[in-house]
JSON list of C-alpha atoms in Angstrom, two decimals:
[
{"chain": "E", "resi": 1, "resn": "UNK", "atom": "CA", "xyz": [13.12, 150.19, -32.69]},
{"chain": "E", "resi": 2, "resn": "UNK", "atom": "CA", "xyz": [10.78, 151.16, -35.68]},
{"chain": "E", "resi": 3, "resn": "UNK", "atom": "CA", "xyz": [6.99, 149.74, -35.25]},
{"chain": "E", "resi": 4, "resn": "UNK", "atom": "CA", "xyz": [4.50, 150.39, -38.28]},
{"chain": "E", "resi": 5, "resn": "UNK", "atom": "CA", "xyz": [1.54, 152.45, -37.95]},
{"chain": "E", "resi": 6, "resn": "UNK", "atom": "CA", "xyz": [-1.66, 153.52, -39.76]},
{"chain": "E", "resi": 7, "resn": "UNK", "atom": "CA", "xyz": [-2.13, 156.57, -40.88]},
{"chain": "E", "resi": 8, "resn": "UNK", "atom": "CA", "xyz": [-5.22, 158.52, -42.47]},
{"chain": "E", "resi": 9, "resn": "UNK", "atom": "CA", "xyz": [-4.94, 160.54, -45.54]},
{"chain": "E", "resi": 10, "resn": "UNK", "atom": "CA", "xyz": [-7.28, 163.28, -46.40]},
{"chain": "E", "resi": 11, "resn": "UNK", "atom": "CA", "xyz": [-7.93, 165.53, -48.99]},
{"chain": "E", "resi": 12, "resn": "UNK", "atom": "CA", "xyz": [-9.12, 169.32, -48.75]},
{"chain": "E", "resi": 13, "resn": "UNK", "atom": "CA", "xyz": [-12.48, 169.61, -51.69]},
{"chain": "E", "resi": 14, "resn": "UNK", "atom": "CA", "xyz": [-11.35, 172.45, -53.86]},
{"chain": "E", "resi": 15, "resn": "UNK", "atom": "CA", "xyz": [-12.25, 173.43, -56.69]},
{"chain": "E", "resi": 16, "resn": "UNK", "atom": "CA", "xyz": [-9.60, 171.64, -58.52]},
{"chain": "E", "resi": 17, "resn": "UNK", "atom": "CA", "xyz": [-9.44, 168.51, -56.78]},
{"chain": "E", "resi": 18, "resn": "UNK", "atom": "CA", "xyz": [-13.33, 168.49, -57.23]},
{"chain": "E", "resi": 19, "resn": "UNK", "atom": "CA", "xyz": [-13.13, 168.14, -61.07]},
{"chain": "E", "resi": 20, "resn": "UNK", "atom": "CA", "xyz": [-10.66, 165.59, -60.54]},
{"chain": "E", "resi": 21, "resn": "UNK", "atom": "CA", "xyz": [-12.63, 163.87, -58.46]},
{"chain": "E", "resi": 22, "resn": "UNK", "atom": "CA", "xyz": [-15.48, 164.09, -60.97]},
{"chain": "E", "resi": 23, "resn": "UNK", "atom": "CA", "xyz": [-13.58, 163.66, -64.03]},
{"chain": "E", "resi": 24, "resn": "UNK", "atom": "CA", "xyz": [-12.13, 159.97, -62.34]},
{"chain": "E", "resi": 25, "resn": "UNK", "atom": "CA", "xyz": [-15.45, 158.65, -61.46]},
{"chain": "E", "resi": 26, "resn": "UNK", "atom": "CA", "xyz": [-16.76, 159.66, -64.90]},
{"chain": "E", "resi": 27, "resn": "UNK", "atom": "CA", "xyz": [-14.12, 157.82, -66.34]},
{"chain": "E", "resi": 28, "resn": "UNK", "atom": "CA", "xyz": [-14.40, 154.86, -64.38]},
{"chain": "E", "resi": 29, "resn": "UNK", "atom": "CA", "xyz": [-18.14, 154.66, -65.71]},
{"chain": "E", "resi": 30, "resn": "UNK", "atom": "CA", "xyz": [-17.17, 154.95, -69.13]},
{"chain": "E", "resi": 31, "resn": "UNK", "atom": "CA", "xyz": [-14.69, 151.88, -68.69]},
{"chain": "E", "resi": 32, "resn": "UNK", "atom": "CA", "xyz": [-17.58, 149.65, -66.66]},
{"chain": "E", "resi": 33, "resn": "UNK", "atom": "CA", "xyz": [-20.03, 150.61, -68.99]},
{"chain": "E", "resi": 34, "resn": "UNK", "atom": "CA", "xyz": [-17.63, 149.40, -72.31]},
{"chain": "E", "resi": 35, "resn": "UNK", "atom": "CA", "xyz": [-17.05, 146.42, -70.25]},
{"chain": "E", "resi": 36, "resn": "UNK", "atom": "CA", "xyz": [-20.88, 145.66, -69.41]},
{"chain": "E", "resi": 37, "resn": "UNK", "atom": "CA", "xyz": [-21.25, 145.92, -73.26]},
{"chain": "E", "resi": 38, "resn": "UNK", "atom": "CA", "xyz": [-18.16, 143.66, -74.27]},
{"chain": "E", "resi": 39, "resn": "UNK", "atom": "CA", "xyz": [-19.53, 141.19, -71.95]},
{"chain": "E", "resi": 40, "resn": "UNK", "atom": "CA", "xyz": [-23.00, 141.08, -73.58]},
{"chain": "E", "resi": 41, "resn": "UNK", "atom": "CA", "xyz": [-21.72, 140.58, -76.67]},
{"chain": "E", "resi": 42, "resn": "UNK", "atom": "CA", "xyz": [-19.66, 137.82, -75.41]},
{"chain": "E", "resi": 43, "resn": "UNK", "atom": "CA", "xyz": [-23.12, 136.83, -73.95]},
{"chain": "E", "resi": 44, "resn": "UNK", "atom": "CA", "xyz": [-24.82, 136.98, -77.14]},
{"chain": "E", "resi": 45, "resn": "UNK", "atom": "CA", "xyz": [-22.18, 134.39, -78.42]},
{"chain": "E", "resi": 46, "resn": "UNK", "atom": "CA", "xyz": [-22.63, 131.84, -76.05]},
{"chain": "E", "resi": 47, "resn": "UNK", "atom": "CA", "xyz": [-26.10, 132.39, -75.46]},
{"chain": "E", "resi": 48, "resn": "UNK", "atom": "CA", "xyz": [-27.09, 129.42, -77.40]},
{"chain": "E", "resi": 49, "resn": "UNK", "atom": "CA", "xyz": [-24.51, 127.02, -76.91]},
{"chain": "E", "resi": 50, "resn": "UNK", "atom": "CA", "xyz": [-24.04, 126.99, -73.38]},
{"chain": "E", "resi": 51, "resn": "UNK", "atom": "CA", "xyz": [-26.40, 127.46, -70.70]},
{"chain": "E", "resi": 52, "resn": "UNK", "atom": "CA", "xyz": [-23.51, 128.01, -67.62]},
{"chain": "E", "resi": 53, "resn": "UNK", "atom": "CA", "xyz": [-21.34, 130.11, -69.96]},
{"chain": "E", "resi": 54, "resn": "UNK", "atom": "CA", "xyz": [-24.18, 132.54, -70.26]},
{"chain": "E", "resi": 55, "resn": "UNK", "atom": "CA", "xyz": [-25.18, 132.48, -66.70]},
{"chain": "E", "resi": 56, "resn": "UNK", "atom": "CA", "xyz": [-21.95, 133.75, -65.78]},
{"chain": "E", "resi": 57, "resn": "UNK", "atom": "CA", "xyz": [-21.91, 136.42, -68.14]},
{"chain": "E", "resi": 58, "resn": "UNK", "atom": "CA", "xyz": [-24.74, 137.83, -66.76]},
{"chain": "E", "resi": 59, "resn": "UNK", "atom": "CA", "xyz": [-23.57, 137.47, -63.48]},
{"chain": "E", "resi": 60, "resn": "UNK", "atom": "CA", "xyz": [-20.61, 139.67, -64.77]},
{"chain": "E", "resi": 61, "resn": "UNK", "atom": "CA", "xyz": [-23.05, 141.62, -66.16]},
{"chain": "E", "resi": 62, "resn": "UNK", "atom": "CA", "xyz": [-25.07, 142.68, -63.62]},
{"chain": "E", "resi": 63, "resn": "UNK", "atom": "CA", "xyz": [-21.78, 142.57, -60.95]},
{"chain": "E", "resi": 64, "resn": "UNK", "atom": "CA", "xyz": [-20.50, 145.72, -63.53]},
{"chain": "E", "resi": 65, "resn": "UNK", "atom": "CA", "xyz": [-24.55, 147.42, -63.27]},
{"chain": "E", "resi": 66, "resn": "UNK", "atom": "CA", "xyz": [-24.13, 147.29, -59.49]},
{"chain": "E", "resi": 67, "resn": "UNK", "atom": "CA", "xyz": [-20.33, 148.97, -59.59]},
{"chain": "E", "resi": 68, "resn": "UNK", "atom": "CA", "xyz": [-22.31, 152.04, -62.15]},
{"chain": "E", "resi": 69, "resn": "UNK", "atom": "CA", "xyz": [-24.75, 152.55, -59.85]},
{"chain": "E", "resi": 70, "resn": "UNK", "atom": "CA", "xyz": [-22.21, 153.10, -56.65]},
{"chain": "E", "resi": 71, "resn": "UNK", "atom": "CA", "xyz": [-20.15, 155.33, -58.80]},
{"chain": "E", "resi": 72, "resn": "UNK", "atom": "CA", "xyz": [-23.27, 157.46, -59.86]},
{"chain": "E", "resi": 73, "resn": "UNK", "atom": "CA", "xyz": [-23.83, 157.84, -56.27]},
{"chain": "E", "resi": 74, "resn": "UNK", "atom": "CA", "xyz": [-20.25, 158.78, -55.57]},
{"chain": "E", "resi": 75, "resn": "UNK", "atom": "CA", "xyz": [-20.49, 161.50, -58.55]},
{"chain": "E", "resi": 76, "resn": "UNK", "atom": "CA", "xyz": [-23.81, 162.62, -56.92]},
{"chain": "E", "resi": 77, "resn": "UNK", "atom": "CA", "xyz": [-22.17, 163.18, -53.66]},
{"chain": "E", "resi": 78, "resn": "UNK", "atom": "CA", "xyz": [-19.00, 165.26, -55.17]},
{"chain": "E", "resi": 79, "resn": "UNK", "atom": "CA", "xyz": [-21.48, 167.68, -56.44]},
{"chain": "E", "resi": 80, "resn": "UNK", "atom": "CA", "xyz": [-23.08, 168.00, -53.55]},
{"chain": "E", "resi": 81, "resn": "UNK", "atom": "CA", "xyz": [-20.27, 168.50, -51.24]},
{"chain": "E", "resi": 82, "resn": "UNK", "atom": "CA", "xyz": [-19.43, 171.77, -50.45]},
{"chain": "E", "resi": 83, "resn": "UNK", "atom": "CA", "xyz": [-15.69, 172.85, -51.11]},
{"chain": "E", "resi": 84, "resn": "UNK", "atom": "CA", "xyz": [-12.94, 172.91, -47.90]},
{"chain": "E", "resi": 85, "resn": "UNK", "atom": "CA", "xyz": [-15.05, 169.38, -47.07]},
{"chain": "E", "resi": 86, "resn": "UNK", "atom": "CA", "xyz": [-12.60, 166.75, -45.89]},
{"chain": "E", "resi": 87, "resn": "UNK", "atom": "CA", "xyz": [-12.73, 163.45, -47.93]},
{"chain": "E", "resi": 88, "resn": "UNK", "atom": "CA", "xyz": [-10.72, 160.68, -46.51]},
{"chain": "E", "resi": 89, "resn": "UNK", "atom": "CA", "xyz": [-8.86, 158.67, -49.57]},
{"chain": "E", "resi": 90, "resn": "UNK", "atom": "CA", "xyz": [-6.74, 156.32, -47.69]},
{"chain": "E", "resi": 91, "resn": "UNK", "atom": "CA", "xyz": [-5.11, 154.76, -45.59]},
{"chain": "E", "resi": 92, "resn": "UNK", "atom": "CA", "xyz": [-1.15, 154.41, -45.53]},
{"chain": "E", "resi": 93, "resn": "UNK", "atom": "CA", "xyz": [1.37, 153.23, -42.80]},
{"chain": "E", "resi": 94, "resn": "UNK", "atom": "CA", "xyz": [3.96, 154.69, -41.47]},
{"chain": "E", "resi": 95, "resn": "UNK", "atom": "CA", "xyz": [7.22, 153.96, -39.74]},
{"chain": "E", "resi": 96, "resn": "UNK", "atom": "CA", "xyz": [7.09, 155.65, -36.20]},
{"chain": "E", "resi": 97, "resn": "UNK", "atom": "CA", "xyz": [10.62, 155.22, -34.26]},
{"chain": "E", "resi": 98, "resn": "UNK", "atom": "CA", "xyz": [9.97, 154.02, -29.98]},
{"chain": "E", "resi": 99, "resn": "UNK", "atom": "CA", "xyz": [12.78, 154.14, -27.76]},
{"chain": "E", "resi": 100, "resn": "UNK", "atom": "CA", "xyz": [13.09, 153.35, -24.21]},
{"chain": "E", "resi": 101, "resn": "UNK", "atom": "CA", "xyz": [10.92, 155.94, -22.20]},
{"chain": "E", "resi": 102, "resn": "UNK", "atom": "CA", "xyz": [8.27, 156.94, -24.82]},
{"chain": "E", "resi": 103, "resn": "UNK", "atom": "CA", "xyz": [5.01, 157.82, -23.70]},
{"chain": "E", "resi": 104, "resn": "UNK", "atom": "CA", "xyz": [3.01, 154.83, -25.69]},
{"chain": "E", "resi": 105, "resn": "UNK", "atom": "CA", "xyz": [-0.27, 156.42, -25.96]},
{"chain": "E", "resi": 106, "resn": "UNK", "atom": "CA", "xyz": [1.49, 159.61, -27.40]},
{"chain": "E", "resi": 107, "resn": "UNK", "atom": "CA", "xyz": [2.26, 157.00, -29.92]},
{"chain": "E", "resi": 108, "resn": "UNK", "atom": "CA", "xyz": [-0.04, 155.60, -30.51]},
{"chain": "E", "resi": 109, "resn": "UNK", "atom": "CA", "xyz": [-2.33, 158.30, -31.00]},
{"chain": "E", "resi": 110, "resn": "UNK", "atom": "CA", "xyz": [-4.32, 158.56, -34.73]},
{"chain": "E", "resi": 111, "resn": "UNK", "atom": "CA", "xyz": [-2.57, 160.21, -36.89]},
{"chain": "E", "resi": 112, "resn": "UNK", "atom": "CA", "xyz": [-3.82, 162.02, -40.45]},
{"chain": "E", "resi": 113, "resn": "UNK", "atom": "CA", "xyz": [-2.06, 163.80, -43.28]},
{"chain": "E", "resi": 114, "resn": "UNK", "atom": "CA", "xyz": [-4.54, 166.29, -44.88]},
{"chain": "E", "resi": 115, "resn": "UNK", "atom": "CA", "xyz": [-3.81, 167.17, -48.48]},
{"chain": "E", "resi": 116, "resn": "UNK", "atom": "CA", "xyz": [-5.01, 170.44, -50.46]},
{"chain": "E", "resi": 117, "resn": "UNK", "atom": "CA", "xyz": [-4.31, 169.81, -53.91]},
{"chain": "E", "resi": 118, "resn": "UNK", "atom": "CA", "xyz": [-1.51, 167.34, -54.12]},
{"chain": "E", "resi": 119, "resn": "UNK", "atom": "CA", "xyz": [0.39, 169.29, -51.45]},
{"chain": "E", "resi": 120, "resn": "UNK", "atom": "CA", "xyz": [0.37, 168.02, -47.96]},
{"chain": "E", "resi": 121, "resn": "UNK", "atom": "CA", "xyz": [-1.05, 171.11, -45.85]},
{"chain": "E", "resi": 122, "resn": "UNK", "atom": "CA", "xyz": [-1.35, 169.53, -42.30]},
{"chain": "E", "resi": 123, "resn": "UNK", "atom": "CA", "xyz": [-0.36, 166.99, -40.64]},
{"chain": "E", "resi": 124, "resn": "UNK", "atom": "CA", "xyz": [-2.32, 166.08, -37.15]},
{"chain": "E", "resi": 125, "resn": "UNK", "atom": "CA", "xyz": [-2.20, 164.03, -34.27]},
{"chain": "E", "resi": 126, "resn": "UNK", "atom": "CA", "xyz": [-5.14, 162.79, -31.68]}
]
């Protein structure tokens, strides 16, 4: 019988991964930023004509400020990290095959896939 099972993926901070890391969360400011400014120029339409339209815009608004300031922080911490740190990036399931005298807690036991640069350099059990 096959059961399903979580598994933790990790990646290895190099120096390569590292400028990925930044370049993606640079990017992803760009794009909320772009949309914080489409929205207030939708805002600026509707600003006189209705009162609820322009409420939610700013709601939007402010929603996109909040997501800027958490990815600020991220980039902060990426260049603060020191390289070989461990960052977990998610989480993924797995099939795992039981038959008829396993030991469950071997099992069952967490496992995590550590990755150094695309390239899957351990795999662990604990």
């Amino acid at each position: 019988m096959d059961i399903l099972h979580q598994v933790t993926v990790k990646q290895i901070l190099t120096e390569t991964s590292k400028q990925a890391l930044i370049e993606q969360f640079t990017n992803k400011k760009k794009l909320l930023e772009q949309e914080c400014d489409q929205l207030y120029f939708q805002y600026k339409k509707v600003e006189k004509t209705s009162n609820q339209l322009a409420t939610q815009f700013l709601k939007e608004i402010e929603k996109r400020r909040e997501k800027i300031k958490l990815v600020e922080f991220q980039l902060q911490q990426v260049n603060t990290l020191p390289l070989g740190s461990e960052l977990k990036e998610k989480e993924v399931e797995a099939i795992i095959e039981v038959n008829v005298g396993d030991n469950w807690n071997e099992l069952m036991k967490e496992r995590t896939i550590v990755i150094k640069d695309g390239i899957v350099d351990q795999i662990r059990l604990r």
